[in-house]
């Protein structure tokens, strides 16, 4: 136990209180959790509801004829779109079109926001010693967890209500049908968020560190998405094995089912009950998955920052290699059939796709693979801040390694790794396209197209490095927030209707969309120079500032 904790001994009265009243002071803790996380609790609902409202208004003006809606429905019923977004119950309606465009993004944004909030208010507080300090007095055994879960569940409900109100005000409900579809829509998003709450609550009890808790919960949410994807591409059976699929199958503006929400609520209650049972049978700060003891000796390469980081992050690196490879192969294999349907649709849908023809489609898919690589790059970069916050970095810097050397060696993983992943993704996208009968003529172009996004990936990574140097306490949240904004701009950029002056400075839209557009070096070189400046600024500042732990 650290020195801070020994200053507040656990009295026998406090111990009896915790045993007899496990929820003592829950109301006080709810107010504390809400106050401490007020910015995040407000920001996420505003972002999700605002994004949904904007897309609704924009599509209301763009898809203003039944022919345009029919064209949209034709494109939506393709393998790649169903895999990415699912298929709306009534895709040839305005509500169905908006659902196809933004429902999956909204639901997953809420799910991942919930995961990180649960870990922040749970496992992270235990690691920092706050939970033990609070429990040493009048706080009940489960009060901190229950308070955090209640506040975060409230955020899920508010987000769902906000989306429902946005749908109502945008006129997405068909004439004479009432507002049932909008209410089902909001409830479906809330249901996905509540299941993510239950998942994160359990992983917070199982894992020993916040990093492991976040990674495990995020992997479970990702698995639910993949199960839904496989189910939608197949017979639909696996869709029902996924809580994300349950939200999708509520079918707003179609069947308007409420009973899948009951499945989400039951699963959430089961998971939260399991988390409470686990919490009652473990020590504060401990997890059920005890880290393996290391061997008595280690290879010499572990003595370097790069070697140690490669060892610790090997599972992350392998996982993202597999993810990028599967995504590229899947995107490439469905491109030919999707292109044929897009060519048959009326010209009004070109606004949604961004262009027509195989080159336009492949350019969009290359952009999507580059975003996947960016997630890898950001994740491996923010581990620098995680090591600093936990104090691990001090032991590494106690030797002959300078701060500058330590930082640049660590940054070799996202710098080199992202380049390798981009080349691999471009090549496998071409392989998938060729295997589906698309030919091999574009394979080389797709590799170069993917690699041309490396400066854009490095620019976003550079932002994380710059934050690490100058604003270490906001590094992780800031980096992921900027990446989320970039995903929104790329996935829903057509609906945002931003002026070209803004799009020209956004990394993933400033990069030439090859092979649809010809290569243009000035924007790529400009992105590379800005990225280099961000890297240099962040590393040089880190070399001069104090080490800041949580």
Short mmCIF file of C-alpha atoms in Angstrom, two decimals:
data_model
loop_
_atom_site.label_atom_id
_atom_site.label_comp_id
_atom_site.label_asym_id
_atom_site.label_seq_id
_atom_site.Cartn_x
_atom_site.Cartn_y
_atom_site.Cartn_z
CA UNK A 1 0.00 0.00 0.00
CA UNK A 2 1.36 3.41 -0.86
CA UNK A 3 2.07 6.20 1.60
CA UNK A 4 -1.08 8.14 0.75
CA UNK A 5 -3.30 5.23 1.64
CA UNK A 6 -1.62 4.52 4.99
CA UNK A 7 -2.52 8.01 6.17
CA UNK A 8 -6.23 7.01 6.34
CA UNK A 9 -6.52 3.71 8.24
CA UNK A 10 -9.59 1.57 7.82
CA UNK A 11 -11.49 1.65 11.09
CA UNK A 12 -13.50 -1.30 12.36
CA UNK A 13 -16.65 0.85 12.18
CA UNK A 14 -16.01 1.61 8.54
CA UNK A 15 -15.46 -2.07 7.85
CA UNK A 16 -18.74 -3.01 9.50
CA UNK A 17 -20.52 -0.24 7.53
CA UNK A 18 -19.20 -1.56 4.25
CA UNK A 19 -20.32 -5.08 5.08
CA UNK A 20 -23.77 -4.10 6.32
CA UNK A 21 -24.49 -1.21 3.94
CA UNK A 22 -22.67 -1.89 0.64
CA UNK A 23 -24.47 1.04 -1.04
CA UNK A 24 -23.83 3.61 1.71
CA UNK A 25 -23.23 7.14 0.35
CA UNK A 26 -24.15 6.13 -3.21
CA UNK A 27 -26.03 9.39 -3.75
CA UNK A 28 -23.02 11.43 -2.70
CA UNK A 29 -20.80 9.42 -5.03
CA UNK A 30 -23.21 9.98 -7.92
CA UNK A 31 -22.88 13.72 -7.48
CA UNK A 32 -19.10 13.39 -7.27
CA UNK A 33 -18.89 11.21 -10.41
CA UNK A 34 -21.19 13.57 -12.35
CA UNK A 35 -19.16 16.63 -11.31
CA UNK A 36 -15.78 15.08 -12.01
CA UNK A 37 -16.81 13.80 -15.46
CA UNK A 38 -19.22 16.61 -16.37
CA UNK A 39 -17.38 17.65 -19.53
CA UNK A 40 -17.33 14.13 -20.98
CA UNK A 41 -20.89 13.43 -19.86
CA UNK A 42 -22.07 16.51 -21.75
CA UNK A 43 -19.75 16.27 -24.75
CA UNK A 44 -20.63 12.75 -25.90
CA UNK A 45 -24.42 13.23 -26.05
CA UNK A 46 -24.00 16.61 -27.74
CA UNK A 47 -21.66 15.16 -30.37
CA UNK A 48 -23.81 12.09 -31.11
CA UNK A 49 -27.14 13.91 -31.14
CA UNK A 50 -25.71 16.86 -33.06
CA UNK A 51 -24.21 14.56 -35.69
CA UNK A 52 -27.49 12.69 -36.11
CA UNK A 53 -29.46 15.93 -36.38
CA UNK A 54 -27.09 17.37 -38.96
CA UNK A 55 -27.19 14.25 -41.14
CA UNK A 56 -30.99 14.18 -40.90
CA UNK A 57 -31.36 17.78 -42.02
CA UNK A 58 -28.86 17.39 -44.85
CA UNK A 59 -30.42 14.20 -46.21
CA UNK A 60 -33.84 15.80 -45.97
CA UNK A 61 -32.66 18.31 -48.55
CA UNK A 62 -30.54 15.99 -50.71
CA UNK A 63 -32.74 12.89 -50.95
CA UNK A 64 -35.90 14.86 -51.69
CA UNK A 65 -37.43 12.58 -54.35
CA UNK A 66 -38.52 8.97 -54.24
CA UNK A 67 -36.16 8.20 -57.11
CA UNK A 68 -33.21 9.40 -55.04
CA UNK A 69 -34.38 7.31 -52.09
CA UNK A 70 -34.77 4.27 -54.33
CA UNK A 71 -31.23 4.77 -55.64
CA UNK A 72 -29.98 5.01 -52.08
CA UNK A 73 -31.80 1.80 -51.13
CA UNK A 74 -30.23 -0.02 -54.10
CA UNK A 75 -26.72 0.90 -53.00
CA UNK A 76 -27.52 0.16 -49.34
CA UNK A 77 -28.44 -3.43 -50.19
CA UNK A 78 -24.87 -4.37 -51.13
CA UNK A 79 -22.47 -6.58 -49.21
CA UNK A 80 -20.04 -3.84 -48.21
CA UNK A 81 -22.70 -1.38 -47.02
CA UNK A 82 -24.54 -4.11 -45.09
CA UNK A 83 -21.24 -5.15 -43.54
CA UNK A 84 -20.35 -1.61 -42.46
CA UNK A 85 -23.71 -0.18 -41.44
CA UNK A 86 -26.33 -2.93 -41.52
CA UNK A 87 -29.50 -2.69 -43.57
CA UNK A 88 -32.39 -0.46 -42.58
CA UNK A 89 -35.86 -1.97 -42.33
CA UNK A 90 -37.16 0.56 -44.87
CA UNK A 91 -34.08 1.82 -46.77
CA UNK A 92 -36.16 3.58 -49.45
CA UNK A 93 -37.52 6.07 -46.92
CA UNK A 94 -35.87 9.18 -45.52
CA UNK A 95 -35.70 7.65 -42.04
CA UNK A 96 -34.19 4.47 -43.48
CA UNK A 97 -31.57 6.44 -45.41
CA UNK A 98 -30.54 8.41 -42.33
CA UNK A 99 -30.47 5.20 -40.29
CA UNK A 100 -28.17 3.56 -42.84
CA UNK A 101 -25.82 6.51 -42.84
CA UNK A 102 -25.47 7.28 -39.16
CA UNK A 103 -27.08 4.70 -36.83
CA UNK A 104 -24.11 2.35 -36.57
CA UNK A 105 -21.69 5.25 -36.11
CA UNK A 106 -23.86 6.73 -33.34
CA UNK A 107 -24.33 3.41 -31.54
CA UNK A 108 -20.65 2.50 -31.62
CA UNK A 109 -19.56 6.00 -30.60
CA UNK A 110 -21.79 5.73 -27.55
CA UNK A 111 -20.57 2.19 -26.78
CA UNK A 112 -16.89 3.12 -26.84
CA UNK A 113 -17.54 6.33 -24.90
CA UNK A 114 -19.26 4.25 -22.21
CA UNK A 115 -16.34 1.78 -22.08
CA UNK A 116 -13.78 4.50 -21.48
CA UNK A 117 -15.96 6.28 -18.91
CA UNK A 118 -16.57 3.09 -16.92
CA UNK A 119 -12.84 2.37 -16.83
CA UNK A 120 -12.03 5.96 -15.90
CA UNK A 121 -14.43 5.89 -12.94
CA UNK A 122 -13.61 2.32 -11.92
CA UNK A 123 -10.36 0.50 -12.58
CA UNK A 124 -8.39 3.71 -13.14
CA UNK A 125 -9.52 5.11 -9.76
CA UNK A 126 -8.52 1.86 -8.07
CA UNK A 127 -5.07 1.96 -9.62
CA UNK A 128 -4.62 5.57 -8.50
CA UNK A 129 -5.71 4.68 -4.94
CA UNK A 130 -8.81 6.90 -4.88
CA UNK A 131 -11.25 4.04 -4.35
CA UNK A 132 -9.38 2.66 -1.36
CA UNK A 133 -9.17 6.12 0.17
CA UNK A 134 -12.92 6.68 -0.19
CA UNK A 135 -13.81 3.22 1.12
CA UNK A 136 -11.72 3.77 4.24
CA UNK A 137 -14.53 5.91 5.69
CA UNK A 138 -18.26 5.75 5.07
CA UNK A 139 -18.42 4.69 1.43
CA UNK A 140 -20.09 1.31 0.90
CA UNK A 141 -18.36 -1.54 -0.87
CA UNK A 142 -20.39 -1.16 -4.08
CA UNK A 143 -21.29 2.53 -3.78
CA UNK A 144 -18.55 3.83 -6.07
CA UNK A 145 -19.29 1.33 -8.84
CA UNK A 146 -23.07 1.64 -8.65
CA UNK A 147 -22.85 5.44 -8.61
CA UNK A 148 -20.66 5.50 -11.72
CA UNK A 149 -22.86 2.99 -13.54
CA UNK A 150 -26.00 4.94 -12.72
CA UNK A 151 -24.55 8.21 -14.00
CA UNK A 152 -23.24 6.62 -17.19
CA UNK A 153 -26.54 4.78 -17.76
CA UNK A 154 -28.23 8.16 -17.44
CA UNK A 155 -25.95 9.49 -20.18
CA UNK A 156 -27.05 6.59 -22.43
CA UNK A 157 -30.71 7.37 -21.81
CA UNK A 158 -30.22 11.09 -22.44
CA UNK A 159 -28.37 10.32 -25.69
CA UNK A 160 -31.18 8.04 -26.88
CA UNK A 161 -33.82 10.63 -26.04
CA UNK A 162 -31.81 13.31 -27.81
CA UNK A 163 -31.55 11.20 -30.97
CA UNK A 164 -35.29 10.48 -30.83
CA UNK A 165 -36.09 14.18 -30.52
CA UNK A 166 -33.71 14.99 -33.39
CA UNK A 167 -35.47 12.41 -35.57
CA UNK A 168 -38.89 13.83 -34.69
CA UNK A 169 -37.89 17.41 -35.37
CA UNK A 170 -36.32 16.42 -38.70
CA UNK A 171 -39.53 14.83 -39.93
CA UNK A 172 -38.13 11.31 -40.32
CA UNK A 173 -41.39 9.67 -39.23
CA UNK A 174 -43.66 8.95 -42.21
CA UNK A 175 -46.81 11.02 -42.46
CA UNK A 176 -49.58 9.72 -40.21
CA UNK A 177 -47.40 7.14 -38.42
CA UNK A 178 -46.83 9.13 -35.23
CA UNK A 179 -43.41 9.24 -33.56
CA UNK A 180 -43.07 5.53 -32.75
CA UNK A 181 -40.19 5.07 -35.21
CA UNK A 182 -38.17 7.90 -33.68
CA UNK A 183 -38.70 6.53 -30.16
CA UNK A 184 -37.61 3.04 -31.23
CA UNK A 185 -34.55 4.60 -32.89
CA UNK A 186 -33.47 6.36 -29.72
CA UNK A 187 -34.11 3.28 -27.59
CA UNK A 188 -31.99 1.12 -29.92
CA UNK A 189 -28.97 3.38 -29.45
CA UNK A 190 -29.50 3.46 -25.67
CA UNK A 191 -29.66 -0.35 -25.61
CA UNK A 192 -26.26 -0.72 -27.27
CA UNK A 193 -24.76 1.77 -24.83
CA UNK A 194 -26.19 -0.05 -21.80
CA UNK A 195 -24.76 -3.40 -22.93
CA UNK A 196 -21.36 -1.72 -23.34
CA UNK A 197 -21.77 -0.48 -19.76
CA UNK A 198 -22.27 -4.03 -18.53
CA UNK A 199 -19.32 -5.33 -20.53
CA UNK A 200 -16.99 -2.62 -19.23
CA UNK A 201 -18.19 -3.19 -15.65
CA UNK A 202 -17.17 -6.86 -15.85
CA UNK A 203 -13.83 -6.27 -17.57
CA UNK A 204 -13.06 -3.64 -14.93
CA UNK A 205 -13.34 -6.38 -12.30
CA UNK A 206 -11.37 -8.95 -14.28
CA UNK A 207 -8.48 -6.85 -15.56
CA UNK A 208 -5.72 -5.53 -13.33
CA UNK A 209 -4.93 -2.29 -15.18
CA UNK A 210 -7.04 0.38 -16.91
CA UNK A 211 -5.29 -0.37 -20.18
CA UNK A 212 -6.24 -4.04 -20.03
CA UNK A 213 -9.81 -3.20 -18.97
CA UNK A 214 -10.28 -0.78 -21.88
CA UNK A 215 -8.66 -3.13 -24.37
CA UNK A 216 -10.74 -6.13 -23.28
CA UNK A 217 -14.04 -4.25 -23.26
CA UNK A 218 -13.28 -2.62 -26.61
CA UNK A 219 -12.43 -6.02 -28.07
CA UNK A 220 -15.77 -7.40 -26.85
CA UNK A 221 -17.66 -4.48 -28.42
CA UNK A 222 -15.68 -5.00 -31.61
CA UNK A 223 -16.57 -8.69 -31.56
CA UNK A 224 -20.25 -7.83 -31.22
CA UNK A 225 -19.91 -5.60 -34.30
CA UNK A 226 -18.13 -8.35 -36.27
CA UNK A 227 -20.76 -10.94 -35.30
CA UNK A 228 -23.44 -8.56 -36.54
CA UNK A 229 -21.44 -8.02 -39.74
CA UNK A 230 -21.09 -11.75 -40.43
CA UNK A 231 -24.75 -12.30 -39.65
CA UNK A 232 -25.90 -9.57 -42.03
CA UNK A 233 -23.73 -10.97 -44.81
CA UNK A 234 -25.03 -14.50 -44.19
CA UNK A 235 -28.34 -15.97 -43.09
CA UNK A 236 -28.85 -13.42 -40.31
CA UNK A 237 -28.50 -15.95 -37.48
CA UNK A 238 -25.33 -14.42 -36.03
CA UNK A 239 -26.95 -11.00 -36.08
CA UNK A 240 -29.10 -12.20 -33.20
CA UNK A 241 -25.98 -13.35 -31.33
CA UNK A 242 -24.83 -9.74 -31.09
CA UNK A 243 -26.26 -6.98 -28.87
CA UNK A 244 -25.41 -4.57 -31.68
CA UNK A 245 -27.60 -6.74 -33.88
CA UNK A 246 -30.40 -6.52 -31.31
CA UNK A 247 -30.36 -2.75 -31.61
CA UNK A 248 -30.40 -3.03 -35.39
CA UNK A 249 -33.28 -5.51 -35.33
CA UNK A 250 -35.52 -3.11 -33.42
CA UNK A 251 -36.13 -1.80 -36.98
CA UNK A 252 -37.28 1.80 -36.50
CA UNK A 253 -39.74 2.91 -39.20
CA UNK A 254 -40.20 -0.74 -40.08
CA UNK A 255 -41.38 -3.36 -37.61
CA UNK A 256 -40.80 -0.93 -34.71
CA UNK A 257 -39.92 -3.77 -32.34
CA UNK A 258 -39.48 -3.05 -28.64
CA UNK A 259 -38.74 -6.53 -27.38
CA UNK A 260 -35.05 -6.63 -28.53
CA UNK A 261 -34.50 -3.77 -26.06
CA UNK A 262 -35.60 -6.17 -23.33
CA UNK A 263 -32.77 -8.52 -24.36
CA UNK A 264 -30.29 -5.65 -23.98
CA UNK A 265 -31.69 -4.69 -20.57
CA UNK A 266 -31.61 -8.28 -19.29
CA UNK A 267 -28.03 -8.78 -20.46
CA UNK A 268 -27.01 -5.47 -18.88
CA UNK A 269 -28.54 -6.47 -15.54
CA UNK A 270 -26.83 -9.88 -15.69
CA UNK A 271 -23.44 -8.32 -16.45
CA UNK A 272 -23.75 -5.66 -13.75
CA UNK A 273 -24.81 -8.29 -11.22
CA UNK A 274 -21.79 -10.39 -12.17
CA UNK A 275 -19.57 -7.35 -11.75
CA UNK A 276 -20.95 -6.71 -8.26
CA UNK A 277 -20.39 -10.34 -7.29
CA UNK A 278 -16.80 -10.19 -8.54
CA UNK A 279 -16.19 -6.91 -6.71
CA UNK A 280 -17.37 -8.46 -3.43
CA UNK A 281 -14.82 -11.29 -3.72
CA UNK A 282 -11.61 -9.53 -4.63
CA UNK A 283 -9.20 -7.13 -2.99
CA UNK A 284 -9.15 -3.45 -3.87
CA UNK A 285 -6.74 -2.89 -6.76
CA UNK A 286 -6.60 -6.56 -7.66
CA UNK A 287 -8.12 -8.26 -10.68
CA UNK A 288 -9.16 -11.82 -11.41
CA UNK A 289 -6.60 -12.09 -14.19
CA UNK A 290 -3.34 -11.96 -12.27
CA UNK A 291 -0.44 -10.87 -14.51
CA UNK A 292 2.04 -13.64 -15.26
CA UNK A 293 5.33 -13.49 -13.45
CA UNK A 294 8.18 -12.76 -15.79
CA UNK A 295 11.18 -15.02 -16.18
CA UNK A 296 14.29 -14.50 -14.06
CA UNK A 297 16.21 -13.26 -17.09
CA UNK A 298 15.27 -11.35 -20.21
CA UNK A 299 16.79 -10.95 -23.69
CA UNK A 300 19.19 -8.06 -24.04
CA UNK A 301 16.85 -6.33 -26.51
CA UNK A 302 14.37 -5.67 -23.68
CA UNK A 303 16.86 -3.22 -22.20
CA UNK A 304 16.09 -0.72 -24.98
CA UNK A 305 12.86 1.31 -25.07
CA UNK A 306 12.05 -0.04 -28.53
CA UNK A 307 12.69 -3.67 -27.64
CA UNK A 308 10.66 -3.49 -24.44
CA UNK A 309 7.79 -1.67 -26.17
CA UNK A 310 7.69 -4.23 -28.99
CA UNK A 311 7.48 -7.01 -26.42
CA UNK A 312 4.73 -5.35 -24.39
CA UNK A 313 2.71 -4.32 -27.44
CA UNK A 314 3.17 -7.47 -29.50
CA UNK A 315 -0.45 -8.54 -29.09
CA UNK A 316 -1.70 -5.10 -30.14
CA UNK A 317 0.54 -5.11 -33.21
CA UNK A 318 -0.51 -8.60 -34.25
CA UNK A 319 -4.17 -7.81 -33.62
CA UNK A 320 -4.12 -4.72 -35.82
CA UNK A 321 -2.24 -6.57 -38.57
CA UNK A 322 -4.98 -9.19 -38.66
CA UNK A 323 -7.74 -6.54 -38.48
CA UNK A 324 -6.27 -4.48 -41.32
CA UNK A 325 -5.69 -7.56 -43.46
CA UNK A 326 -9.24 -8.88 -43.03
CA UNK A 327 -10.79 -5.47 -43.63
CA UNK A 328 -8.78 -4.93 -46.83
CA UNK A 329 -9.63 -8.38 -48.20
CA UNK A 330 -13.32 -7.93 -47.41
CA UNK A 331 -13.47 -4.44 -48.94
CA UNK A 332 -11.72 -5.60 -52.10
CA UNK A 333 -13.85 -8.72 -52.54
CA UNK A 334 -17.17 -6.84 -52.52
CA UNK A 335 -16.02 -3.89 -54.65
CA UNK A 336 -16.95 -5.32 -58.11
CA UNK A 337 -20.57 -6.15 -57.20
CA UNK A 338 -21.05 -2.84 -55.42
CA UNK A 339 -19.68 -0.94 -58.42
CA UNK A 340 -22.18 -2.57 -60.76
CA UNK A 341 -25.09 -1.52 -58.57
CA UNK A 342 -23.74 1.99 -58.21
CA UNK A 343 -23.45 2.35 -61.98
CA UNK A 344 -27.07 1.24 -62.38
CA UNK A 345 -28.33 3.81 -59.86
CA UNK A 346 -29.34 7.30 -60.90
CA UNK A 347 -26.81 10.11 -60.82
CA UNK A 348 -28.29 11.67 -57.69
CA UNK A 349 -26.60 9.04 -55.57
CA UNK A 350 -23.14 10.08 -56.77
CA UNK A 351 -23.30 12.79 -54.11
CA UNK A 352 -23.48 10.14 -51.39
CA UNK A 353 -20.77 7.87 -52.79
CA UNK A 354 -18.49 10.75 -53.77
CA UNK A 355 -18.24 9.68 -57.40
CA UNK A 356 -19.08 6.84 -59.78
CA UNK A 357 -17.06 3.99 -61.22
CA UNK A 358 -14.69 1.47 -59.73
CA UNK A 359 -11.92 4.01 -59.13
CA UNK A 360 -14.18 6.19 -56.96
CA UNK A 361 -15.31 3.20 -54.91
CA UNK A 362 -11.78 1.82 -54.43
CA UNK A 363 -10.58 5.28 -53.42
CA UNK A 364 -13.20 5.38 -50.68
CA UNK A 365 -12.20 1.91 -49.49
CA UNK A 366 -8.52 2.90 -49.39
CA UNK A 367 -9.48 5.82 -47.18
CA UNK A 368 -11.34 3.48 -44.83
CA UNK A 369 -8.33 1.16 -44.52
CA UNK A 370 -6.09 4.14 -43.77
CA UNK A 371 -8.40 5.13 -40.92
CA UNK A 372 -8.05 1.64 -39.46
CA UNK A 373 -4.27 2.03 -39.61
CA UNK A 374 -4.60 5.40 -37.86
CA UNK A 375 -6.29 3.74 -34.90
CA UNK A 376 -3.26 1.44 -34.56
CA UNK A 377 -0.89 4.40 -34.80
CA UNK A 378 -2.73 6.43 -32.14
CA UNK A 379 -3.06 3.46 -29.79
CA UNK A 380 0.66 2.68 -29.87
CA UNK A 381 1.53 6.36 -29.45
CA UNK A 382 -0.59 7.10 -26.39
CA UNK A 383 1.10 4.24 -24.53
CA UNK A 384 3.90 6.75 -23.96
CA UNK A 385 1.57 8.82 -21.80
CA UNK A 386 0.20 5.71 -20.10
CA UNK A 387 3.73 4.68 -19.10
CA UNK A 388 4.42 8.18 -17.80
CA UNK A 389 1.17 8.37 -15.82
CA UNK A 390 1.79 5.00 -14.18
CA UNK A 391 5.39 5.87 -13.28
CA UNK A 392 6.95 3.07 -15.33
CA UNK A 393 8.86 5.60 -17.41
CA UNK A 394 10.99 6.71 -14.44
CA UNK A 395 12.66 3.31 -14.17
CA UNK A 396 13.46 3.37 -17.90
CA UNK A 397 14.92 6.86 -17.78
CA UNK A 398 17.02 6.09 -14.71
CA UNK A 399 19.62 4.48 -16.95
CA UNK A 400 21.71 5.87 -19.78
CA UNK A 401 18.77 6.48 -22.13
CA UNK A 402 17.91 10.15 -22.66
CA UNK A 403 14.32 11.32 -22.91
CA UNK A 404 14.76 12.15 -26.58
CA UNK A 405 16.14 8.69 -27.34
CA UNK A 406 13.34 7.05 -25.36
CA UNK A 407 10.64 9.02 -27.18
CA UNK A 408 11.98 8.48 -30.71
CA UNK A 409 12.53 4.75 -30.12
CA UNK A 410 8.96 4.39 -28.91
CA UNK A 411 7.68 6.39 -31.88
CA UNK A 412 9.36 4.02 -34.33
CA UNK A 413 6.48 1.59 -33.70
CA UNK A 414 3.69 3.86 -35.03
CA UNK A 415 5.94 5.47 -37.66
CA UNK A 416 7.24 2.26 -39.26
CA UNK A 417 4.28 0.08 -38.29
CA UNK A 418 1.72 2.34 -39.94
CA UNK A 419 3.72 2.43 -43.19
CA UNK A 420 3.92 -1.37 -43.23
CA UNK A 421 0.19 -1.72 -42.49
CA UNK A 422 -0.72 0.74 -45.26
CA UNK A 423 1.34 -1.14 -47.84
CA UNK A 424 -0.12 -4.46 -46.68
CA UNK A 425 -3.68 -3.06 -46.74
CA UNK A 426 -3.30 -1.66 -50.24
CA UNK A 427 -1.88 -4.94 -51.53
CA UNK A 428 -4.59 -7.07 -49.94
CA UNK A 429 -7.30 -4.70 -51.15
CA UNK A 430 -6.00 -5.36 -54.65
CA UNK A 431 -5.87 -9.10 -54.00
CA UNK A 432 -9.47 -9.11 -52.77
CA UNK A 433 -10.60 -7.07 -55.76
CA UNK A 434 -8.80 -9.36 -58.19
CA UNK A 435 -10.14 -12.53 -56.54
CA UNK A 436 -13.69 -11.26 -57.06
CA UNK A 437 -13.12 -10.83 -60.78
CA UNK A 438 -12.04 -7.20 -60.79
CA UNK A 439 -8.71 -7.83 -62.48
CA UNK A 440 -5.12 -7.12 -61.44
CA UNK A 441 -4.57 -3.85 -63.30
CA UNK A 442 -5.07 -1.68 -60.20
CA UNK A 443 -3.03 -3.67 -57.65
CA UNK A 444 0.06 -1.49 -57.89
CA UNK A 445 -2.01 1.69 -57.88
CA UNK A 446 -3.83 0.60 -54.72
CA UNK A 447 -0.56 0.03 -52.85
CA UNK A 448 0.64 3.52 -53.78
CA UNK A 449 -2.78 4.98 -52.98
CA UNK A 450 -2.71 3.47 -49.49
CA UNK A 451 0.86 4.58 -48.86
CA UNK A 452 0.01 8.15 -49.89
CA UNK A 453 -2.10 8.37 -46.70
CA UNK A 454 0.98 7.83 -44.52
CA UNK A 455 1.55 11.62 -44.05
CA UNK A 456 -2.10 12.01 -43.00
CA UNK A 457 -1.74 9.15 -40.50
CA UNK A 458 1.49 10.71 -39.23
CA UNK A 459 -0.16 14.11 -38.84
CA UNK A 460 -2.82 12.72 -36.49
CA UNK A 461 -0.12 10.75 -34.69
CA UNK A 462 1.89 13.96 -34.47
CA UNK A 463 -1.03 15.66 -32.74
CA UNK A 464 -0.90 12.93 -30.07
CA UNK A 465 2.87 13.43 -29.70
CA UNK A 466 2.45 17.19 -29.44
CA UNK A 467 -0.20 16.78 -26.74
CA UNK A 468 2.10 14.35 -24.93
CA UNK A 469 4.82 16.97 -24.85
CA UNK A 470 2.80 20.06 -24.02
CA UNK A 471 -0.46 18.88 -22.42
CA UNK A 472 0.26 15.39 -21.08
CA UNK A 473 -2.90 15.11 -18.98
CA UNK A 474 -5.15 15.50 -22.04
CA UNK A 475 -3.05 13.37 -24.38
CA UNK A 476 -5.20 10.25 -24.39
CA UNK A 477 -8.61 11.94 -24.46
CA UNK A 478 -7.48 14.58 -26.95
CA UNK A 479 -5.89 12.11 -29.36
CA UNK A 480 -8.89 9.79 -29.39
CA UNK A 481 -11.30 12.71 -29.64
CA UNK A 482 -9.54 14.08 -32.71
CA UNK A 483 -9.48 10.63 -34.27
CA UNK A 484 -13.23 10.24 -33.61
CA UNK A 485 -13.83 13.58 -35.31
CA UNK A 486 -11.80 12.39 -38.29
CA UNK A 487 -13.86 9.21 -38.54
CA UNK A 488 -17.03 11.29 -38.54
CA UNK A 489 -15.68 13.59 -41.26
CA UNK A 490 -14.70 10.69 -43.48
CA UNK A 491 -17.66 8.37 -42.88
CA UNK A 492 -20.32 11.10 -42.86
CA UNK A 493 -18.49 13.85 -44.70
CA UNK A 494 -20.98 14.09 -47.52
CA UNK A 495 -23.77 14.81 -45.04
CA UNK A 496 -21.80 17.53 -43.25
CA UNK A 497 -21.65 19.58 -46.46
CA UNK A 498 -18.52 21.41 -45.33
CA UNK A 499 -16.99 24.11 -47.55
CA UNK A 500 -14.05 23.08 -49.71
CA UNK A 501 -11.75 25.46 -47.80
CA UNK A 502 -12.30 23.34 -44.67
CA UNK A 503 -12.00 19.98 -46.44
CA UNK A 504 -8.74 21.03 -48.07
CA UNK A 505 -7.00 21.15 -44.68
CA UNK A 506 -8.49 17.93 -43.27
CA UNK A 507 -5.73 15.28 -43.65
CA UNK A 508 -7.84 12.47 -45.10
CA UNK A 509 -9.70 14.68 -47.56
CA UNK A 510 -6.65 16.74 -48.51
CA UNK A 511 -4.83 13.57 -49.55
CA UNK A 512 -5.51 12.79 -53.26
CA UNK A 513 -8.12 10.04 -53.50
CA UNK A 514 -6.27 7.61 -55.72
CA UNK A 515 -6.85 5.87 -58.07
CA UNK A 516 -9.93 8.03 -58.73
CA UNK A 517 -7.93 11.27 -58.64
CA UNK A 518 -4.43 11.80 -60.04
CA UNK A 519 -1.56 12.05 -57.59
CA UNK A 520 -0.80 15.58 -56.38
CA UNK A 521 2.38 16.02 -54.34
CA UNK A 522 1.93 19.48 -52.74
CA UNK A 523 -0.82 18.47 -50.23
CA UNK A 524 1.00 15.24 -49.35
CA UNK A 525 4.29 17.07 -48.75
CA UNK A 526 2.50 19.76 -46.74
CA UNK A 527 0.93 17.10 -44.50
CA UNK A 528 4.34 15.47 -44.03
CA UNK A 529 5.97 18.76 -43.03
CA UNK A 530 3.23 19.58 -40.53
CA UNK A 531 3.50 16.07 -39.08
CA UNK A 532 7.27 16.43 -38.73
CA UNK A 533 6.81 19.75 -36.95
CA UNK A 534 4.31 18.22 -34.52
CA UNK A 535 6.64 15.31 -33.78
CA UNK A 536 9.60 17.61 -33.19
CA UNK A 537 7.59 20.02 -31.06
CA UNK A 538 6.21 17.25 -28.86
CA UNK A 539 9.48 15.37 -28.36
CA UNK A 540 11.56 18.51 -27.70
CA UNK A 541 9.05 19.72 -25.10
CA UNK A 542 8.98 16.29 -23.41
CA UNK A 543 12.75 16.40 -23.13
CA UNK A 544 12.53 19.65 -21.09
CA UNK A 545 9.42 19.27 -18.92
CA UNK A 546 8.90 17.43 -15.62
CA UNK A 547 7.56 13.90 -15.53
CA UNK A 548 3.86 14.16 -14.67
CA UNK A 549 2.10 11.18 -13.13
CA UNK A 550 -1.61 10.97 -12.31
#
